[in-house]
Amino acid sequence: MSRWHLYQALILLLPLPFGGDKLWAWSLYSLTCFTLLLLELNSRYKKSSPLKLPITFTKATPVLILMLLVQIITIIQPILSPASFSQASYLAIIKGLSLFSFLALTLLMLDSKKRIERIIWVVILAAAFQAFYGALMVLSGIEWGFFMEKEIFQGKATGTFIVRNHFAGYLEISLAIGIGFLLSQGQPLKGNWRQKLRQSIETLLSPKIIMRLLLAIMVIALVLSRSRMGNSAFFASLLITGALALLLMKNKSRSTVILLSSLLIIDIAIVGTFFGVEKVAQRLKSTNSKSEVRDEIARDTFNIWQQQPLLGIGTGNFNDTYPSQRNNDVKTDKIVRHAFNDYLQFLAEFGAIAFALLAAATLQSLYWAIQAMRLRQSNLHKGLGFSATMGITAILIHSAVDYNLQIPANAYMFVFLLALACIARWGPSKNRHRRA
């Protein structure tokens, strides 16, 4: 099996074992990323010395450097601060390095239009399976997760994830990738009415319609997850990015406007209503500070950060640190493993310096994605810019009240979005496929 096939298999399998939120799954993903990156670099070095890298990889150097600096800081944290170097810290460093390797690997692998389109289909098929499986479990009442009966969130779609919110986060990213790809396939109808009719029929029989149906299934599953912020982040990011696309994209075809309108009308008014979007709305209305402990946990996490503001308490140490810093007004019997706020948890663990570097890498990628929609002529790259903008925006919104980026499948897919942003902005328009 080639490196390209193994890379596709990794993307396909990321969400399957509980979203990767198990030590053995993290370890397998990390080993795969490290191995594939070394093999890919070695292969390129043997074929051309000095090493020849894709333009997207060289253009991504600022983001790669920022991400690498974050990993260096996490490694030297125990030396520069009183933070203890626990087993959790060691594992978190390995995870961080694997995510950096995945970013570099994605930039190396996606070096042609053919490969980009192929990997997008892999992402959509993996997410569509999660959506179909999650919806089937809810509608049938069987309620199984990954080879075992669900212990929590029964009656809500979770796919093979443990928590519905993380399942929703994964779908947010995948839907963004799929919608951007659909936009890139839009072509204006030309000719007389017969030619337009023929083009319309060809569209109905094309993979584009299959993609649209798969996205509809994913929206159904997202609604069935009953995730408040998952649904809110998806629709908010779609509205924000759709508005940006209509404002920034040049030479927009009528199909672009029609597709964006249909996503809102069909998915919200028809699919959402039929499968219970009003239940999600009801959950949002009934949410208050008395029924939630997230605000209190966030407050405690902020207090933890203030103890070591620059360098943090050490990556991976939140789980061990929080019990001793927990305020008595946090009324929950559950073990608090995460802060229910990615920003505060990263800030507390990494410290302000590394957090600023992470933020800079993310904002730079988001800027590239928006610039791709504004400046690129290629439909594919404009579509990729839409995908990256919408996906990053959705997770940035969702991360304010949850910990999607602590879940391996979602963390890897977020890094995938960062790579897509660079490819959207700097990828060559001509297909320069290197090898199979």
Short mmCIF file of C-alpha atoms in Angstrom, two decimals:
data_model
loop_
_atom_site.label_atom_id
_atom_site.label_comp_id
_atom_site.label_asym_id
_atom_site.label_seq_id
_atom_site.Cartn_x
_atom_site.Cartn_y
_atom_site.Cartn_z
CA MET A 1 0.00 0.00 0.00
CA SER A 2 1.41 3.39 -1.04
CA ARG A 3 1.87 6.40 1.23
CA TRP A 4 -1.02 8.14 -0.53
CA HIS A 5 -3.37 5.24 0.17
CA LEU A 6 -2.27 5.11 3.81
CA TYR A 7 -2.90 8.84 4.12
CA GLN A 8 -6.42 8.39 2.75
CA ALA A 9 -6.99 5.49 5.14
CA LEU A 10 -5.93 7.69 8.07
CA ILE A 11 -8.46 10.37 7.11
CA LEU A 12 -11.16 7.74 6.68
CA LEU A 13 -10.52 6.06 10.03
CA LEU A 14 -9.92 9.14 12.22
CA PRO A 15 -13.46 9.38 13.70
CA LEU A 16 -14.19 5.66 13.99
CA PRO A 17 -12.80 4.61 17.39
CA PHE A 18 -14.63 7.05 19.71
CA GLY A 19 -13.36 10.02 17.70
CA GLY A 20 -9.85 8.81 18.51
CA ASP A 21 -10.29 9.77 22.17
CA LYS A 22 -8.44 6.70 23.42
CA LEU A 23 -4.74 6.30 24.14
CA TRP A 24 -4.29 3.46 21.67
CA ALA A 25 -6.03 5.48 18.92
CA TRP A 26 -3.90 8.59 19.59
CA SER A 27 -0.79 6.42 19.53
CA LEU A 28 -1.76 4.79 16.23
CA TYR A 29 -2.52 8.15 14.60
CA SER A 30 0.76 9.63 15.84
CA LEU A 31 2.85 6.69 14.66
CA THR A 32 1.16 6.79 11.26
CA CYS A 33 1.77 10.54 10.84
CA PHE A 34 5.43 10.35 11.89
CA THR A 35 6.11 7.37 9.63
CA LEU A 36 4.33 8.76 6.57
CA LEU A 37 6.03 12.15 6.88
CA LEU A 38 9.51 10.60 7.13
CA LEU A 39 8.82 8.28 4.19
CA GLU A 40 7.45 11.15 2.09
CA LEU A 41 10.42 13.41 2.79
CA ASN A 42 12.85 10.56 2.14
CA SER A 43 11.16 9.76 -1.18
CA ARG A 44 11.30 13.38 -2.30
CA TYR A 45 14.96 13.70 -1.25
CA LYS A 46 15.92 10.63 -3.27
CA LYS A 47 14.17 11.98 -6.35
CA SER A 48 15.66 15.46 -6.18
CA SER A 49 18.56 16.84 -4.21
CA PRO A 50 18.31 19.49 -2.86
CA LEU A 51 14.87 18.59 -1.54
CA LYS A 52 12.09 19.90 -3.78
CA LEU A 53 8.89 20.85 -1.95
CA PRO A 54 5.47 21.94 -3.26
CA ILE A 55 4.90 25.69 -3.41
CA THR A 56 2.08 25.37 -0.87
CA PHE A 57 4.53 23.86 1.63
CA THR A 58 7.04 26.69 1.22
CA LYS A 59 4.30 29.35 1.38
CA ALA A 60 3.01 27.73 4.58
CA THR A 61 6.38 28.26 6.27
CA PRO A 62 5.07 31.01 8.63
CA VAL A 63 2.32 28.73 9.98
CA LEU A 64 4.66 25.74 10.17
CA ILE A 65 7.22 27.77 12.13
CA LEU A 66 4.55 29.07 14.52
CA MET A 67 3.24 25.55 15.15
CA LEU A 68 6.76 24.19 15.63
CA LEU A 69 7.58 26.95 18.13
CA VAL A 70 4.53 25.93 20.15
CA GLN A 71 5.84 22.36 20.32
CA ILE A 72 9.28 23.57 21.37
CA ILE A 73 7.73 25.62 24.18
CA THR A 74 5.77 22.61 25.45
CA ILE A 75 8.96 20.56 25.52
CA ILE A 76 10.92 23.13 27.55
CA GLN A 77 8.01 24.09 29.84
CA PRO A 78 9.26 21.94 32.76
CA ILE A 79 12.65 23.65 32.60
CA LEU A 80 11.37 27.22 32.43
CA SER A 81 8.49 26.94 34.89
CA PRO A 82 7.56 24.95 38.00
CA ALA A 83 5.10 22.90 35.93
CA SER A 84 5.64 19.22 36.58
CA PHE A 85 6.53 16.97 33.66
CA SER A 86 3.89 14.31 34.15
CA GLN A 87 2.97 11.36 31.99
CA ALA A 88 0.08 13.44 30.70
CA SER A 89 2.56 16.11 29.60
CA TYR A 90 4.63 13.54 27.74
CA LEU A 91 1.57 12.22 25.92
CA ALA A 92 0.37 15.75 25.11
CA ILE A 93 3.76 16.59 23.57
CA ILE A 94 3.54 13.48 21.37
CA LYS A 95 0.04 14.51 20.33
CA GLY A 96 1.20 18.03 19.48
CA LEU A 97 4.10 16.76 17.39
CA SER A 98 1.79 14.37 15.55
CA LEU A 99 -0.57 17.25 14.68
CA PHE A 100 2.39 19.27 13.39
CA SER A 101 3.49 16.24 11.34
CA PHE A 102 -0.04 15.87 9.97
CA LEU A 103 -0.06 19.52 8.86
CA ALA A 104 3.25 19.08 7.04
CA LEU A 105 2.15 15.75 5.58
CA THR A 106 -1.10 17.21 4.23
CA LEU A 107 0.74 20.07 2.53
CA LEU A 108 3.07 17.55 0.89
CA MET A 109 0.40 15.05 -0.11
CA LEU A 110 -2.18 17.41 -1.62
CA ASP A 111 0.02 18.52 -4.50
CA SER A 112 -2.49 18.20 -7.36
CA LYS A 113 -6.11 18.90 -8.23
CA LYS A 114 -6.79 15.19 -8.54
CA ARG A 115 -5.52 14.47 -5.06
CA ILE A 116 -7.38 17.40 -3.53
CA GLU A 117 -10.66 16.25 -5.03
CA ARG A 118 -10.01 12.64 -3.99
CA ILE A 119 -9.27 13.51 -0.37
CA ILE A 120 -12.37 15.71 -0.17
CA TRP A 121 -14.47 12.74 -1.22
CA VAL A 122 -12.74 10.63 1.44
CA VAL A 123 -13.59 13.25 4.09
CA ILE A 124 -17.22 13.42 2.97
CA LEU A 125 -17.64 9.65 2.83
CA ALA A 126 -16.17 9.27 6.33
CA ALA A 127 -18.47 11.99 7.68
CA ALA A 128 -21.50 10.67 5.78
CA PHE A 129 -20.97 7.26 7.36
CA GLN A 130 -20.83 8.87 10.80
CA ALA A 131 -24.00 10.83 10.01
CA PHE A 132 -25.93 7.86 8.62
CA TYR A 133 -24.86 5.61 11.48
CA GLY A 134 -25.65 8.24 14.12
CA ALA A 135 -29.08 9.00 12.64
CA LEU A 136 -29.87 5.29 12.24
CA MET A 137 -29.07 4.58 15.89
CA VAL A 138 -31.42 7.35 17.03
CA LEU A 139 -34.29 6.58 14.66
CA SER A 140 -34.09 2.81 15.21
CA GLY A 141 -33.60 2.99 18.98
CA ILE A 142 -30.68 0.53 18.85
CA GLU A 143 -28.29 3.08 20.41
CA TRP A 144 -24.87 1.55 19.82
CA GLY A 145 -21.65 3.52 19.53
CA PHE A 146 -18.37 1.92 18.51
CA PHE A 147 -19.03 -1.81 19.01
CA MET A 148 -20.76 -1.24 22.34
CA GLU A 149 -23.99 0.12 23.71
CA LYS A 150 -24.05 3.84 24.41
CA GLU A 151 -23.91 4.76 28.09
CA ILE A 152 -24.75 8.43 27.62
CA PHE A 153 -26.60 10.65 25.13
CA GLN A 154 -29.18 8.06 24.24
CA GLY A 155 -31.80 9.50 21.92
CA LYS A 156 -29.17 11.84 20.44
CA ALA A 157 -26.97 11.18 17.43
CA THR A 158 -23.32 10.62 18.32
CA GLY A 159 -22.04 8.39 15.51
CA THR A 160 -19.09 6.46 16.89
CA PHE A 161 -18.09 9.43 19.08
CA ILE A 162 -18.67 9.38 22.82
CA VAL A 163 -20.07 12.91 23.16
CA ARG A 164 -22.66 14.44 20.82
CA ASN A 165 -20.97 17.85 20.81
CA HIS A 166 -17.77 16.37 19.40
CA PHE A 167 -19.77 14.45 16.81
CA ALA A 168 -21.37 17.78 15.88
CA GLY A 169 -17.96 19.45 15.71
CA TYR A 170 -16.70 16.80 13.30
CA LEU A 171 -19.77 17.31 11.10
CA GLU A 172 -19.30 21.09 11.14
CA ILE A 173 -15.84 20.72 9.63
CA SER A 174 -16.89 18.08 7.11
CA LEU A 175 -19.97 20.04 6.01
CA ALA A 176 -17.80 23.10 5.43
CA ILE A 177 -15.43 21.08 3.26
CA GLY A 178 -18.30 19.58 1.29
CA ILE A 179 -20.12 22.89 0.76
CA GLY A 180 -16.96 24.60 -0.47
CA PHE A 181 -16.32 21.74 -2.86
CA LEU A 182 -19.88 21.97 -4.22
CA LEU A 183 -19.40 25.69 -4.82
CA SER A 184 -16.25 24.94 -6.79
CA GLN A 185 -18.22 22.66 -9.11
CA GLY A 186 -20.81 25.27 -10.06
CA GLN A 187 -20.88 26.11 -13.75
CA PRO A 188 -23.20 28.63 -15.44
CA LEU A 189 -25.74 27.22 -17.90
CA LYS A 190 -24.93 28.29 -21.47
CA GLY A 191 -26.58 28.04 -24.87
CA ASN A 192 -30.21 27.71 -25.86
CA TRP A 193 -32.91 26.03 -23.78
CA ARG A 194 -32.07 22.55 -25.14
CA GLN A 195 -28.41 22.91 -24.24
CA LYS A 196 -29.34 24.22 -20.78
CA LEU A 197 -31.74 21.30 -20.30
CA ARG A 198 -29.02 18.82 -21.27
CA GLN A 199 -26.56 20.48 -18.89
CA SER A 200 -29.16 20.32 -16.09
CA ILE A 201 -29.75 16.61 -16.69
CA GLU A 202 -26.00 15.97 -16.73
CA THR A 203 -25.76 17.78 -13.38
CA LEU A 204 -28.53 15.59 -11.92
CA LEU A 205 -26.60 12.47 -12.97
CA SER A 206 -23.21 13.77 -11.81
CA PRO A 207 -21.38 13.11 -8.53
CA LYS A 208 -22.39 16.66 -7.53
CA ILE A 209 -25.90 15.45 -6.71
CA ILE A 210 -24.49 12.55 -4.69
CA MET A 211 -22.41 15.04 -2.71
CA ARG A 212 -25.49 17.19 -2.08
CA LEU A 213 -27.46 14.19 -0.79
CA LEU A 214 -24.61 13.20 1.52
CA LEU A 215 -24.49 16.75 2.89
CA ALA A 216 -28.23 16.60 3.54
CA ILE A 217 -27.74 13.39 5.55
CA MET A 218 -25.02 15.13 7.55
CA VAL A 219 -27.32 18.07 8.32
CA ILE A 220 -30.00 15.63 9.49
CA ALA A 221 -27.51 13.97 11.83
CA LEU A 222 -26.30 17.34 13.09
CA VAL A 223 -29.87 18.30 14.00
CA LEU A 224 -30.43 14.88 15.61
CA SER A 225 -27.36 15.39 17.81
CA ARG A 226 -29.39 18.14 19.57
CA SER A 227 -26.09 19.94 20.10
CA ARG A 228 -26.92 23.57 20.81
CA MET A 229 -23.61 25.14 19.90
CA GLY A 230 -22.92 22.54 17.20
CA ASN A 231 -26.01 23.61 15.26
CA SER A 232 -25.55 27.28 16.11
CA ALA A 233 -21.90 27.26 15.00
CA PHE A 234 -22.74 25.49 11.73
CA PHE A 235 -25.52 27.83 10.67
CA ALA A 236 -23.71 30.95 11.92
CA SER A 237 -20.51 30.03 10.05
CA LEU A 238 -22.55 29.27 6.92
CA LEU A 239 -24.23 32.68 7.07
CA ILE A 240 -20.96 34.53 7.78
CA THR A 241 -18.95 32.74 5.10
CA GLY A 242 -21.80 32.86 2.60
CA ALA A 243 -22.02 36.62 3.02
CA LEU A 244 -18.24 36.94 2.59
CA ALA A 245 -18.35 34.77 -0.53
CA LEU A 246 -21.09 36.85 -2.14
CA LEU A 247 -19.20 40.02 -1.24
CA LEU A 248 -15.66 38.97 -2.19
CA MET A 249 -15.86 36.38 -4.95
CA LYS A 250 -15.43 37.75 -8.45
CA ASN A 251 -17.30 36.38 -11.46
CA LYS A 252 -19.85 34.63 -9.28
CA SER A 253 -22.15 32.29 -11.20
CA ARG A 254 -25.89 32.17 -10.56
CA SER A 255 -25.40 28.61 -9.31
CA THR A 256 -23.31 29.92 -6.41
CA VAL A 257 -26.18 32.08 -5.16
CA ILE A 258 -28.70 29.28 -5.75
CA LEU A 259 -26.60 26.72 -3.85
CA LEU A 260 -26.07 28.99 -0.83
CA SER A 261 -29.77 29.83 -0.77
CA SER A 262 -30.79 26.18 -1.06
CA LEU A 263 -28.53 25.22 1.81
CA LEU A 264 -30.34 27.64 4.08
CA ILE A 265 -33.86 27.04 2.79
CA ILE A 266 -33.77 23.26 2.35
CA ASP A 267 -31.55 22.39 5.30
CA ILE A 268 -33.20 24.70 7.82
CA ALA A 269 -36.81 24.99 6.67
CA ILE A 270 -37.34 21.43 5.44
CA VAL A 271 -34.73 18.99 6.76
CA GLY A 272 -34.25 20.80 10.08
CA THR A 273 -37.96 21.16 10.75
CA PHE A 274 -38.78 17.55 9.86
CA PHE A 275 -36.06 16.12 12.08
CA GLY A 276 -36.66 18.40 15.04
CA VAL A 277 -34.64 21.59 14.82
CA GLU A 278 -37.21 23.10 17.19
CA LYS A 279 -35.89 20.74 19.90
CA VAL A 280 -32.45 22.27 19.48
CA ALA A 281 -34.03 25.73 19.72
CA GLN A 282 -35.86 24.67 22.87
CA ARG A 283 -32.58 23.52 24.44
CA LEU A 284 -31.08 26.92 23.65
CA LYS A 285 -34.02 28.74 25.26
CA SER A 286 -33.90 26.59 28.40
CA THR A 287 -30.17 27.13 28.91
CA ASN A 288 -29.31 29.25 31.94
CA SER A 289 -26.49 29.67 34.40
CA LYS A 290 -28.26 27.60 37.03
CA SER A 291 -28.52 24.53 34.79
CA GLU A 292 -24.92 24.73 33.55
CA VAL A 293 -21.56 24.51 35.31
CA ARG A 294 -19.48 25.53 32.31
CA ASP A 295 -19.24 29.16 33.39
CA GLU A 296 -17.90 28.16 36.80
CA ILE A 297 -15.38 25.73 35.26
CA ALA A 298 -14.28 28.46 32.86
CA ARG A 299 -13.81 30.85 35.78
CA ASP A 300 -11.71 28.29 37.66
CA THR A 301 -9.64 27.64 34.53
CA PHE A 302 -8.96 31.35 34.16
CA ASN A 303 -7.78 31.41 37.78
CA ILE A 304 -5.46 28.47 37.05
CA TRP A 305 -3.96 30.37 34.13
CA GLN A 306 -3.28 33.40 36.30
CA GLN A 307 -0.94 31.29 38.46
CA GLN A 308 1.43 30.72 35.50
CA PRO A 309 0.35 33.30 32.88
CA LEU A 310 3.32 33.18 30.50
CA LEU A 311 4.28 29.51 30.33
CA GLY A 312 1.20 27.78 31.72
CA ILE A 313 0.82 24.79 34.03
CA GLY A 314 2.15 22.37 31.46
CA THR A 315 0.43 20.84 28.46
CA GLY A 316 -1.86 17.96 29.39
CA ASN A 317 -1.90 18.86 33.09
CA PHE A 318 -5.41 20.33 33.32
CA ASN A 319 -6.98 17.03 34.36
CA ASP A 320 -4.58 16.66 37.31
CA THR A 321 -4.57 20.33 38.31
CA TYR A 322 -8.26 21.18 38.25
CA PRO A 323 -9.48 19.10 41.26
CA SER A 324 -7.33 21.09 43.69
CA GLN A 325 -8.41 24.42 42.11
CA ARG A 326 -12.09 23.60 41.82
CA ASN A 327 -14.47 26.00 43.57
CA ASN A 328 -17.19 24.61 45.81
CA ASP A 329 -19.96 26.12 43.69
CA VAL A 330 -19.22 23.70 40.82
CA LYS A 331 -22.12 21.33 41.35
CA THR A 332 -21.34 18.17 39.40
CA ASP A 333 -20.49 14.59 40.31
CA LYS A 334 -18.60 14.03 37.06
CA ILE A 335 -14.83 14.16 36.75
CA VAL A 336 -13.89 17.37 34.95
CA ARG A 337 -11.30 16.37 32.36
CA HIS A 338 -11.52 19.51 30.24
CA ALA A 339 -12.47 23.15 30.65
CA PHE A 340 -15.44 23.20 28.23
CA ASN A 341 -13.61 26.10 26.61
CA ASP A 342 -10.69 25.38 24.30
CA TYR A 343 -9.37 28.93 24.55
CA LEU A 344 -9.09 28.89 28.34
CA GLN A 345 -7.71 25.35 28.50
CA PHE A 346 -5.01 26.11 25.93
CA LEU A 347 -4.24 29.34 27.75
CA ALA A 348 -3.96 27.58 31.12
CA GLU A 349 -1.86 24.67 29.85
CA PHE A 350 0.30 26.36 27.22
CA GLY A 351 0.57 29.84 28.70
CA ALA A 352 0.10 33.19 26.97
CA ILE A 353 3.20 32.92 24.74
CA ALA A 354 2.34 29.59 23.12
CA PHE A 355 -1.36 30.51 23.00
CA ALA A 356 -0.50 33.68 21.06
CA LEU A 357 1.53 31.61 18.60
CA LEU A 358 -1.38 29.19 18.10
CA ALA A 359 -3.77 32.09 17.59
CA ALA A 360 -1.41 33.69 15.06
CA ALA A 361 -1.16 30.44 13.06
CA THR A 362 -4.95 30.09 13.01
CA LEU A 363 -5.63 33.71 12.07
CA GLN A 364 -2.98 33.63 9.35
CA SER A 365 -4.64 30.55 7.84
CA LEU A 366 -8.06 32.17 8.09
CA TYR A 367 -6.71 35.27 6.34
CA TRP A 368 -5.32 33.11 3.51
CA ALA A 369 -8.68 31.39 3.13
CA ILE A 370 -10.56 34.69 2.88
CA GLN A 371 -7.97 36.05 0.45
CA ALA A 372 -8.41 32.93 -1.71
CA MET A 373 -12.11 33.71 -2.10
CA ARG A 374 -11.27 37.29 -3.07
CA LEU A 375 -8.22 36.86 -5.29
CA ARG A 376 -8.15 33.40 -6.86
CA GLN A 377 -9.59 32.80 -10.34
CA SER A 378 -9.72 29.02 -10.02
CA ASN A 379 -13.13 27.74 -8.92
CA LEU A 380 -11.47 24.93 -6.96
CA HIS A 381 -9.27 27.26 -4.95
CA LYS A 382 -12.12 29.68 -4.29
CA GLY A 383 -14.17 26.72 -3.07
CA LEU A 384 -11.33 25.56 -0.84
CA GLY A 385 -11.11 29.08 0.57
CA PHE A 386 -14.82 28.90 1.39
CA SER A 387 -14.35 25.50 3.07
CA ALA A 388 -11.45 26.64 5.21
CA THR A 389 -13.14 29.92 6.18
CA MET A 390 -16.41 28.26 7.16
CA GLY A 391 -14.78 25.31 8.95
CA ILE A 392 -12.34 27.43 10.97
CA THR A 393 -15.09 29.91 11.85
CA ALA A 394 -17.41 27.12 13.00
CA ILE A 395 -14.83 25.58 15.33
CA LEU A 396 -13.75 28.98 16.67
CA ILE A 397 -17.38 29.63 17.63
CA HIS A 398 -17.94 26.16 19.07
CA SER A 399 -14.68 26.19 21.04
CA ALA A 400 -15.97 29.00 23.25
CA VAL A 401 -18.20 26.52 25.09
CA ASP A 402 -16.68 23.11 24.38
CA TYR A 403 -13.44 21.21 23.89
CA ASN A 404 -13.57 19.93 20.31
CA LEU A 405 -9.85 20.52 19.81
CA GLN A 406 -9.05 18.11 22.64
CA ILE A 407 -10.65 15.29 20.61
CA PRO A 408 -8.18 13.71 18.15
CA ALA A 409 -10.45 13.37 15.11
CA ASN A 410 -11.55 17.00 15.39
CA ALA A 411 -8.05 18.29 16.14
CA TYR A 412 -6.63 16.54 13.07
CA MET A 413 -9.47 17.82 10.88
CA PHE A 414 -8.95 21.36 12.18
CA VAL A 415 -5.29 21.11 11.17
CA PHE A 416 -6.53 19.77 7.81
CA LEU A 417 -8.50 23.04 7.44
CA LEU A 418 -5.33 25.06 8.13
CA ALA A 419 -3.60 23.18 5.31
CA LEU A 420 -6.58 23.71 2.98
CA ALA A 421 -6.41 27.44 3.65
CA CYS A 422 -2.81 27.58 2.46
CA ILE A 423 -3.57 25.39 -0.57
CA ALA A 424 -6.55 27.60 -1.42
CA ARG A 425 -4.41 30.73 -1.39
CA TRP A 426 -1.17 29.48 -2.91
CA GLY A 427 -1.87 26.22 -4.74
CA PRO A 428 -1.05 26.29 -8.47
CA SER A 429 -4.09 26.44 -10.74
CA LYS A 430 -2.61 23.99 -13.24
CA ASN A 431 -2.70 20.31 -12.39
CA ARG A 432 0.88 19.25 -11.74
CA HIS A 433 0.37 15.74 -10.51
CA ARG A 434 3.63 14.20 -9.42
CA ARG A 435 2.79 10.55 -8.98
CA ALA A 436 0.02 8.16 -7.95
#
